Amino acid sequence: MAVSWRSWLANEGVKHLCLFIWLSLNVLLFWKTFLLYNQGPEYHYLHQMLGLGLCLSRASASVLNLNCSLILLPMCRTLLAYLRGSQKVPSRRTRRLLDKSRTFHITCGVTICIFSGVHVAAHLVNALNFSVNYSEDFVELNAARYRDEDPRKLLFTTVPGLTGVCMVLVLFLMITASTYAIRVSNYDIFWYTHNLFFVFYMLLMLHVSGDEWEPYKLRRLYFIWVCRDIQSFRWFADLLCVLHNKFWQENRPDYVNIQLYLSQTDGIQKIIGEKYQALNSRLFIGRPRWKLLFDEIAKCNRGKTVGVFCCGPSSISKTLHKLCNRNNSYGTRFEYNKESFS
Amino acid sequence: MGQIEWAMWANEQALASGLILITGGIVATAGQFTKWGFGAYSIAAGVFVCLLEYPRGKRRKGSTMERCGQKYLTRVVKVLGPLSKNYYVRAVLHLGLAVPAGFLLATLLGTACLAIASSIYLLAAFHGEQWTPIESKPKERPQVGGTIKQPPSNPPPRPPAEARKKPSEEEAAASAAVSGGPQENPVLVVDEVV
């Protein structure tokens, strides 16, 4: 049967154009992200550790991001009805395009399924590689905590891992209930499981936020310790000296900047002997002058993000918290983290 | 909710789980990871589950959509008796098959999915559902025109009911008997091609 091109264009043209635009967007996103992680200098070491798995998992993640954002739009029935009925959408062609909303929803859904498969497979391989290629040199980059850590533990004890597993299970329930046979015979199952999309999105928000721990690339550690009397420092004096020597040997003496403060001065004795030579010169009397310290750190790390980790009483915590939010003229950002054991 | 046939959903889930097990198993054996034996097991279990679950069972009410080419497997699955018919047995079987695949990272997902399918089968069994094979009945071919005895006695266009009821009952019966064949049209019918 010969096709009339005019009819074909009227019936299929705009629909195919939109599909083409959507497809190009996906391909572009995948390609760009893949190249970024394959060649970007800031991911060089991570790429050495993980290889193709890194690029595939990130590229598929960006495609998933796009499609998860788009998939809800065609199901906003009130919005569609409003557009259809108003003067905003003048042409019949556009109105007929809106009729295809459910098809677009299904297309995005299928894409999410496929790329979730890619993403999960790539991350499972990544987990394995994190565990097998664990290196002492890149502790901060590695999600694993020691060599040959069981990758299943990585999966279930990290926020992205756990939320990822739950999302896959939710997706499994939703997909198996969305097949044509089920919709036709037991619409209830399809309807109730599809409402799990809310849970899926909550998990997705958490999944993505778990990734934010990566950007703390450690360049220098300022270790500030405030104690009342000198004996308290003995607990960690050995460890601190060992660390100090280690970094001296590795020719990065300024990697850890140790500052010990003795807040009470009665009965003071410097840490005795040659054994703790390194610490003697780093011992200060009185409370730390936080403002000056923050200014110095800001000056040395212009425009960077500095993580501040406080473990202590609430008076110090309040001071540090306020200082973290304070403006500085170097564009440095201080992120405040607190932990307390009392 | 009383009319929901859980078995149908469980069937879809089990089929999908089988495929996930096969995929995970292939990744595990091809990558030659440690404990790849579990990967090989996973492929075998996945294939078995897929074959068992492929023929869809008959719905209690209404017609069931058959999967493409399922009638061949239906014959095989029917032979398995209670293994295929009883959903309690299926639930336990799937749970048992799922466990060994849980030891390997690549096939862990398949375990989870098959376990969920197993629990839905258990739910179906509680509701008293069971698997009945879809049998295709041989179509009787009626002789063409065999049931047509006489042409319709009162075809349209029909005059309104009053016109039809005007003569008395006996006369109507008599006239019906007399002009039992083609009826008299109130208006001349001309076949015009527009």
Short mmCIF file of C-alpha atoms in Angstrom, two decimals, chain A residues 152 172, chain B residues 13-14 17-18 20-22 38-39 41-46 48-49 89-119:
data_model
loop_
_atom_site.label_atom_id
_atom_site.label_comp_id
_atom_site.label_asym_id
_atom_site.label_seq_id
_atom_site.Cartn_x
_atom_site.Cartn_y
_atom_site.Cartn_z
CA ARG A 152 28.39 -7.52 49.25
CA PHE A 172 11.22 -5.09 39.70
CA GLN B 13 7.99 -12.11 38.34
CA ALA B 14 9.36 -15.64 38.23
CA SER B 17 13.80 -13.53 37.85
CA GLY B 18 14.83 -16.46 35.70
CA ILE B 20 18.02 -12.05 35.75
CA LEU B 21 19.56 -15.24 37.13
CA ILE B 22 20.76 -16.26 33.68
CA PHE B 38 27.64 -20.53 41.67
CA GLY B 39 27.41 -18.62 38.42
CA TYR B 41 24.42 -23.03 38.86
CA SER B 42 22.61 -19.75 38.43
CA ILE B 43 22.42 -20.19 34.65
CA ALA B 44 21.02 -23.69 35.01
CA ALA B 45 18.49 -22.63 37.65
CA GLY B 46 17.48 -19.64 35.55
CA PHE B 48 14.78 -24.25 34.51
CA VAL B 49 12.68 -21.49 36.05
CA VAL B 89 5.08 -26.54 45.79
CA ARG B 90 6.14 -23.84 43.34
CA ALA B 91 6.70 -21.34 46.14
CA VAL B 92 8.96 -23.73 48.05
CA LEU B 93 10.75 -24.79 44.87
CA HIS B 94 11.54 -21.22 43.86
CA LEU B 95 12.77 -20.32 47.33
CA GLY B 96 15.02 -23.36 47.33
CA LEU B 97 16.38 -22.57 43.88
CA ALA B 98 17.03 -18.97 44.85
CA VAL B 99 19.18 -19.60 47.91
CA PRO B 100 22.43 -20.88 46.32
CA ALA B 101 22.58 -17.91 43.95
CA GLY B 102 22.69 -15.60 46.96
CA PHE B 103 26.30 -16.44 47.64
CA LEU B 104 27.61 -14.56 44.65
CA LEU B 105 27.38 -10.82 44.14
CA ALA B 106 26.51 -11.05 40.44
CA THR B 107 23.53 -13.34 41.04
CA LEU B 108 22.33 -11.83 44.31
CA LEU B 109 19.70 -9.78 42.53
CA GLY B 110 18.26 -12.90 40.92
CA THR B 111 17.93 -14.43 44.38
CA ALA B 112 16.03 -11.43 45.71
CA CYS B 113 13.66 -11.33 42.75
CA LEU B 114 12.97 -15.06 42.79
CA ALA B 115 12.35 -14.90 46.53
CA ILE B 116 9.75 -12.19 45.98
CA ALA B 117 8.12 -14.28 43.26
CA SER B 118 8.08 -17.22 45.66
CA SER B 119 6.25 -15.19 48.29
#
